[in-house]
Coordinates of C-alpha atoms in Angstrom, one line a residue:
M1 CA 99.0 101.7 72.6
Q2 CA 100.3 105.2 73.2
H3 CA 103.3 103.7 75.0
E4 CA 106.5 103.5 73.0
A5 CA 106.4 99.6 73.2
G6 CA 102.7 99.5 72.3
P7 CA 103.1 98.5 68.6
L8 CA 105.7 95.9 69.6
L9 CA 103.4 94.3 72.1
Q10 CA 100.6 94.4 69.6
Q11 CA 102.8 92.4 67.2
Y12 CA 103.5 89.9 69.9
A13 CA 99.7 89.6 70.8
T14 CA 98.6 89.1 67.1
K15 CA 101.5 87.3 65.5
G16 CA 103.4 85.9 68.5
C17 CA 107.0 86.5 69.6
P18 CA 109.5 86.0 66.8
V19 CA 111.7 82.9 67.0
N20 CA 114.7 81.6 65.1
C21 CA 116.3 78.6 66.7
G22 CA 118.6 77.7 63.8
R23 CA 118.4 74.9 61.2
D24 CA 115.9 72.0 61.3
W25 CA 117.2 68.9 63.0
T26 CA 117.7 65.7 61.1
M27 CA 115.7 62.5 61.9
E28 CA 118.8 61.0 63.4
E29 CA 119.1 64.0 65.7
L30 CA 115.4 63.9 66.7
D31 CA 115.6 60.2 67.4
A32 CA 118.6 60.7 69.7
A33 CA 116.7 63.5 71.6
V34 CA 113.6 61.3 72.0
E35 CA 115.8 58.5 73.3
K36 CA 117.5 60.8 75.7
G37 CA 114.1 61.9 77.0
P38 CA 113.7 63.8 80.3
H39 CA 116.5 64.4 82.8
Q40 CA 116.7 61.9 85.6
S41 CA 115.3 64.5 88.1
A42 CA 112.0 64.7 86.0
L43 CA 111.6 60.9 86.1
H44 CA 111.2 60.8 89.9
P45 CA 107.7 59.2 90.2
D46 CA 106.2 62.2 92.1
A47 CA 107.7 64.7 89.7
A48 CA 106.7 62.7 86.6
A49 CA 103.1 62.5 87.9
Q50 CA 102.9 66.2 88.6
F51 CA 104.3 67.2 85.2
R52 CA 101.9 64.9 83.4
A53 CA 99.0 66.4 85.3
E54 CA 100.2 69.9 84.5
A55 CA 100.7 69.1 80.8
V56 CA 97.1 67.7 80.5
E57 CA 95.8 70.8 82.3
K58 CA 97.8 73.2 80.1
E59 CA 96.5 71.4 77.0
Q60 CA 92.9 71.7 78.2
Q61 CA 93.5 75.5 78.7
G62 CA 95.0 75.9 75.2
F63 CA 98.6 76.5 76.2
C64 CA 100.1 73.4 74.6
R65 CA 99.5 70.2 72.7
I66 CA 100.4 66.6 73.5
V67 CA 101.3 64.5 70.5
R68 CA 102.4 60.9 70.0
W69 CA 106.0 60.7 68.7
K70 CA 105.0 57.7 66.7
A71 CA 102.2 59.7 64.9
I72 CA 104.6 62.5 63.6
R73 CA 107.9 60.6 63.2
R74 CA 107.4 59.7 59.5
N75 CA 106.8 63.4 58.7
P76 CA 108.0 65.6 61.5
P77 CA 107.1 69.3 61.5
R78 CA 109.8 71.7 60.5
N79 CA 111.4 73.5 63.4
L80 CA 110.9 70.4 65.6
K81 CA 113.5 70.3 68.3
I82 CA 113.4 68.2 71.4
S83 CA 115.0 69.3 74.7
P84 CA 115.0 67.4 78.0
L85 CA 112.7 68.4 80.9
A86 CA 114.2 68.8 84.3
A87 CA 112.7 69.1 87.8
V88 CA 113.9 71.5 90.5
P89 CA 112.6 72.0 94.0
H90 CA 110.2 74.9 94.5
K91 CA 109.1 76.7 97.6
L92 CA 105.4 76.7 96.7
R93 CA 105.0 73.2 95.3
A94 CA 106.9 70.0 95.3
W95 CA 108.5 70.4 91.9
R96 CA 109.1 73.0 89.2
A97 CA 109.5 72.1 85.6
I98 CA 112.4 73.7 83.7
L99 CA 113.1 73.0 80.0
D100 CA 116.8 72.5 79.6
L101 CA 117.2 74.4 76.3
S102 CA 121.0 74.5 76.9
F103 CA 121.4 70.8 76.7
E104 CA 123.6 69.5 73.9
T105 CA 122.3 66.1 72.7
R106 CA 125.0 63.7 71.7
V107 CA 124.6 62.1 68.2
N108 CA 127.1 59.5 67.1
G109 CA 129.8 60.9 69.5
R110 CA 129.3 64.6 68.6
K111 CA 127.3 67.2 70.4
L112 CA 124.4 68.8 68.7
A113 CA 124.1 72.6 69.3
S114 CA 121.5 73.3 71.9
V115 CA 118.4 75.4 71.2
N116 CA 119.8 78.3 73.2
D117 CA 123.1 78.2 71.3
A118 CA 121.3 78.1 68.0
S119 CA 118.8 80.9 68.8
E120 CA 119.1 84.2 67.1
C121 CA 118.6 87.1 69.5
L122 CA 115.4 88.8 68.4
A123 CA 114.0 89.9 71.7
P124 CA 114.4 93.5 72.8
A125 CA 117.6 93.3 74.9
A126 CA 117.0 96.7 76.4
A127 CA 114.1 95.2 78.3
L128 CA 116.5 93.6 80.7
D129 CA 118.4 96.8 81.5
Q130 CA 115.9 97.7 84.2
M131 CA 115.9 94.4 86.1
G132 CA 119.0 95.1 88.3
E133 CA 117.7 98.6 89.2
A134 CA 114.3 97.7 90.6
L135 CA 115.4 96.9 94.2
P136 CA 117.9 99.8 94.6
R137 CA 115.2 102.2 93.3
L138 CA 112.7 101.0 95.8
I139 CA 115.3 101.4 98.6
A140 CA 116.2 104.9 97.4
A141 CA 112.6 105.9 97.2
V142 CA 111.9 104.8 100.8
A143 CA 115.0 106.7 102.0
A144 CA 114.1 109.9 100.1
A145 CA 110.4 110.0 101.1
P146 CA 109.7 113.1 103.3
H147 CA 109.7 112.2 107.0
D148 CA 106.9 114.7 107.7
A149 CA 104.6 113.0 105.1
G150 CA 103.8 110.0 107.3
I151 CA 104.3 106.2 107.0
I152 CA 105.0 104.3 103.9
V153 CA 102.9 101.3 102.8
F154 CA 103.7 98.6 100.2
A155 CA 101.8 96.1 98.1
K156 CA 102.9 93.3 95.7
L157 CA 101.3 91.5 92.7
D158 CA 102.5 88.5 90.9
I159 CA 101.7 87.3 87.4
K160 CA 100.4 83.7 87.3
D161 CA 102.2 81.5 84.8
G162 CA 103.8 84.5 83.3
Y163 CA 105.9 83.0 80.5
W164 CA 102.9 80.9 79.3
R165 CA 101.1 84.2 78.5
M166 CA 103.7 85.1 75.8
S167 CA 102.8 83.2 72.7
V168 CA 105.3 82.4 69.9
E169 CA 104.8 82.7 66.2
R170 CA 102.7 80.0 64.6
G171 CA 104.9 77.0 63.7
A172 CA 107.7 78.2 66.1
E173 CA 106.2 76.2 69.0
W174 CA 107.9 73.0 67.7
N175 CA 111.3 74.4 68.7
F176 CA 110.3 73.9 72.4
A177 CA 109.0 70.4 72.4
Y178 CA 110.0 67.9 75.1
V179 CA 109.4 64.3 76.0
L180 CA 106.6 63.9 78.6
P181 CA 107.8 61.8 81.6
P182 CA 106.2 58.3 81.0
A183 CA 103.2 57.0 82.9
P184 CA 103.7 53.8 84.8
G185 CA 103.6 50.9 82.3
Q186 CA 104.0 53.1 79.3
T187 CA 105.8 51.4 76.4
P188 CA 108.4 53.1 74.1
D189 CA 105.8 53.2 71.3
E190 CA 103.7 55.4 73.4
V191 CA 106.2 58.2 73.9
E192 CA 104.5 61.6 74.0
L193 CA 105.7 65.0 73.2
V194 CA 104.5 68.3 74.8
V195 CA 104.5 71.2 72.3
P196 CA 104.1 74.5 74.2
S197 CA 102.6 77.5 72.4
A198 CA 104.5 80.0 74.5
V199 CA 108.0 81.1 75.4
Q200 CA 109.5 78.7 77.9
M201 CA 111.4 79.1 81.1
G202 CA 115.0 78.0 80.1
W203 CA 115.0 79.7 76.7
K204 CA 117.5 82.6 76.7
E205 CA 115.1 84.9 74.9
S206 CA 112.2 84.5 77.3
P207 CA 113.1 87.0 80.0
A208 CA 113.5 89.9 77.4
Y209 CA 110.2 89.1 75.7
F210 CA 108.4 88.9 79.1
C211 CA 110.1 92.0 80.6
A212 CA 109.1 94.0 77.5
A213 CA 105.5 93.3 78.4
S214 CA 105.7 93.6 82.2
E215 CA 107.7 96.8 82.2
T216 CA 105.2 98.3 79.7
A217 CA 102.4 97.5 82.2
R218 CA 104.4 99.1 85.0
D219 CA 105.0 102.3 82.9
V220 CA 101.3 102.6 82.0
A221 CA 100.3 102.0 85.6
A222 CA 102.6 104.7 86.8
E223 CA 101.1 107.1 84.3
R224 CA 97.7 106.3 85.5
C225 CA 98.7 107.0 89.1
T226 CA 99.1 110.6 88.1
E227 CA 95.5 110.9 87.1
T228 CA 92.9 112.4 89.5
V229 CA 92.0 110.1 92.4
G230 CA 88.6 108.5 91.8
S231 CA 88.8 108.9 88.0
L232 CA 89.7 105.3 87.2
P233 CA 86.9 102.7 86.8
R234 CA 86.4 100.0 89.5
H235 CA 88.4 96.8 89.2
P236 CA 87.0 93.5 90.4
L237 CA 90.2 92.6 92.3
E238 CA 90.8 96.0 94.0
D239 CA 89.1 95.1 97.3
M240 CA 91.7 92.3 97.8
M241 CA 94.4 95.0 97.9
L242 CA 92.8 97.4 100.4
P243 CA 93.9 97.5 104.0
R244 CA 92.1 95.1 106.3
D245 CA 92.9 97.0 109.5
R246 CA 93.5 100.6 110.4
W247 CA 97.0 101.6 111.1
P248 CA 97.9 102.8 114.5
P249 CA 96.3 106.3 115.0
A250 CA 99.6 107.8 116.1
A251 CA 101.2 106.8 112.7
V252 CA 98.4 108.2 110.5
T253 CA 99.1 111.5 108.8
Q254 CA 96.7 113.3 106.5
T255 CA 98.0 113.3 103.0
K256 CA 97.1 115.3 100.0
S257 CA 95.9 113.8 96.7
G258 CA 98.8 112.7 94.6
C259 CA 100.8 111.0 97.4
N260 CA 104.5 110.0 97.0
N261 CA 104.5 106.7 95.2
M262 CA 106.5 104.3 93.1
L263 CA 105.8 101.3 91.0
E264 CA 108.5 98.8 90.1
V265 CA 108.6 95.4 88.4
Y266 CA 111.2 92.6 88.5
V267 CA 110.2 90.2 85.7
D268 CA 106.7 89.1 87.0
D269 CA 106.8 90.7 90.5
F270 CA 105.0 94.1 90.6
C271 CA 106.0 96.1 93.7
A272 CA 104.2 99.2 94.8
M273 CA 105.1 101.9 97.4
A274 CA 102.9 104.7 98.6
Q275 CA 103.4 107.3 101.3
S276 CA 99.7 107.5 102.3
T277 CA 97.1 106.1 104.7
D278 CA 94.2 107.5 102.6
V279 CA 92.2 104.4 101.5
E280 CA 90.9 106.2 98.3
E281 CA 94.5 107.1 97.3
L282 CA 95.5 103.4 97.8
R283 CA 92.4 102.3 95.9
H284 CA 93.4 104.6 93.0
M285 CA 96.9 103.1 92.9
S286 CA 95.4 99.6 93.1
R287 CA 93.1 100.3 90.1
A288 CA 95.9 101.8 88.1
L289 CA 98.1 98.7 88.6
L290 CA 95.4 96.1 88.1
H291 CA 93.9 97.6 85.0
S292 CA 97.3 98.1 83.4
I293 CA 98.4 94.5 84.2
H294 CA 95.1 93.1 82.7
E295 CA 95.5 95.2 79.5
V296 CA 98.9 93.6 78.9
F297 CA 98.2 90.2 80.4
P298 CA 94.4 89.7 79.7
P299 CA 92.3 87.5 82.1
P300 CA 90.8 84.3 80.6
E301 CA 87.5 85.9 79.7
V302 CA 89.4 88.3 77.4
S303 CA 92.2 86.1 76.1
G304 CA 89.9 83.2 75.3
L305 CA 92.3 80.8 77.0
G306 CA 91.5 78.7 80.0
G307 CA 93.2 78.7 83.3
E308 CA 93.3 81.2 86.1
D309 CA 93.5 85.0 86.1
S310 CA 96.7 86.5 85.0
V311 CA 97.0 88.2 88.4
S312 CA 97.8 85.4 91.0
I313 CA 94.5 85.1 93.0
K314 CA 96.2 82.6 95.3
K315 CA 98.8 85.2 96.4
L316 CA 96.1 87.9 96.6
K317 CA 94.1 85.6 99.0
A318 CA 97.3 85.1 101.0
G319 CA 97.5 88.8 101.6
E320 CA 100.5 89.7 99.4
G321 CA 98.6 92.4 97.5
V322 CA 97.3 94.1 100.6
W323 CA 98.8 97.6 101.4
E324 CA 100.8 97.1 104.6
T325 CA 103.6 98.9 106.4
R326 CA 105.7 95.7 106.3
K327 CA 106.0 93.7 103.1
E328 CA 108.5 91.4 101.6
L329 CA 109.6 92.8 98.3
L330 CA 112.2 91.2 96.0
G331 CA 113.8 89.2 98.8
W332 CA 113.8 92.0 101.5
V333 CA 111.3 92.9 104.1
F334 CA 110.5 96.6 103.9
D335 CA 109.3 98.5 107.0
G336 CA 107.5 101.7 106.2
T337 CA 107.4 102.9 109.8
S338 CA 111.0 102.5 110.7
R339 CA 112.2 102.9 107.1
C340 CA 114.5 99.9 107.4
I341 CA 114.9 96.8 105.3
E342 CA 115.8 93.3 106.7
L343 CA 116.4 89.9 105.3
P344 CA 113.5 87.5 106.0
D345 CA 113.8 84.9 108.7
G346 CA 115.9 82.0 107.7
K347 CA 117.8 83.7 104.9
I348 CA 120.7 84.9 107.1
E349 CA 121.1 81.4 108.5
A350 CA 121.0 79.8 105.1
I351 CA 123.7 82.2 103.8
G352 CA 125.8 81.5 106.9
E353 CA 125.5 77.7 106.3
L354 CA 126.7 78.2 102.6
I355 CA 129.6 80.2 103.8
D356 CA 130.6 77.7 106.4
H357 CA 130.4 74.9 103.9
A358 CA 132.6 76.8 101.4
K359 CA 135.2 77.6 104.1
A360 CA 135.4 74.0 105.2
A361 CA 135.8 72.5 101.7
R362 CA 139.0 72.4 99.8
S363 CA 137.0 73.4 96.7
I364 CA 133.4 73.8 95.6
P365 CA 131.7 73.5 92.2
R366 CA 131.5 76.6 90.2
R367 CA 127.7 76.5 90.3
D368 CA 127.7 76.5 94.1
Y369 CA 130.2 79.4 94.1
E370 CA 128.0 81.4 91.8
K371 CA 125.0 80.7 93.9
L372 CA 126.8 81.8 97.1
L373 CA 128.2 84.9 95.4
G374 CA 124.7 85.9 94.2
K375 CA 123.2 85.5 97.7
I376 CA 126.1 87.6 99.3
R377 CA 125.7 90.3 96.7
H378 CA 121.9 90.4 97.4
A379 CA 122.6 90.6 101.1
S380 CA 125.2 93.4 100.7
L381 CA 122.5 95.8 99.7
G382 CA 121.6 95.9 103.5
T383 CA 125.2 96.7 104.6
G384 CA 125.4 100.4 103.7
P385 CA 128.3 102.8 104.2
S386 CA 129.1 104.3 107.6
F387 CA 128.6 107.9 106.5
G388 CA 130.3 110.6 108.5
S389 CA 133.2 108.5 109.8
G390 CA 136.2 106.8 108.4
N391 CA 137.6 107.4 104.9
E392 CA 136.5 110.0 102.4
D393 CA 134.6 107.4 100.5
G394 CA 132.2 107.1 103.5
F395 CA 133.3 103.6 104.6
S396 CA 134.8 102.9 108.0
D397 CA 138.3 101.6 108.2
T398 CA 136.9 98.6 110.0
A399 CA 133.9 97.9 107.8
G400 CA 133.7 94.3 106.8

């Protein structure tokens, strides 16, 4: 609460995130949105089954409600707006649900303003200013770390179901309703709506609300790292972050308390860097980060909601949180011994395939172009200037 954003997060925790998604929809508009239902991608039998199971689970955990459209149609709640659900591929599971809050429902030949278009900007926009700087700052910190202070190690933590942990104001949840993909044999009279109680992926305000919280946790953790090693209380998850093996003896250098370190966060990915091989120093940083995350994103025993811990236990068990000399952070593999970064296996080939496809085509859709451009920009961070040769700006005449 001593943080500048403390009172704001207290407001979000007690009253919910403010929401204003414009005027109430008419019955004709609601009927049209229900008739539209989910996008075709979410109606794939496997995706539909997964989303139905996830909705039931979220309802049991207290994150949403499932209501029959027939039961509320005669007297719909104010703020009720219904957007189509979409399914996109995901690297960790078969499908990922995205609420298309930019969709413009067509009513009698005219388009209804989407929830995103009608939303008033109430989230702290400044919370997004840091996002693009997280990766460059990590790279700069590795480059600037003293060479005589030893190797650098990294750790990473992820927030489980991050957006679901940011509740909206009471009554505002109806702005984010969607039609649940039907079960086999379900009749039109049995249409169900999912009404989430939290900000949704796909809403334009969600990133700013969430980053206000996650960046506050980062700031508080960084402050705690400056405290005396050993002064922080034990955390039940800290052992899952500590090194499992000793580093090569030749690489170990004795470090003083208060090692060079940095904490960054990109939305829900917390990244940590430390120039130390002292287990107690790394335990201290682990405690600082875990306690600060749990204070902003409480675990179930504190929040009173169901579900899993706010820190992804699955990823901790997979070793992502362990302090290691090589770790993938924000799309790059960092090596704390060689002080180099590299793209993970497969990414270079994937970018090459996209480039080849674009070169062979007479034209490509704008969305594909933007996807390619984003990947090339991300990769360009690893193609630094050729210092000491070429032009005054540091780049070689032949640099690509």
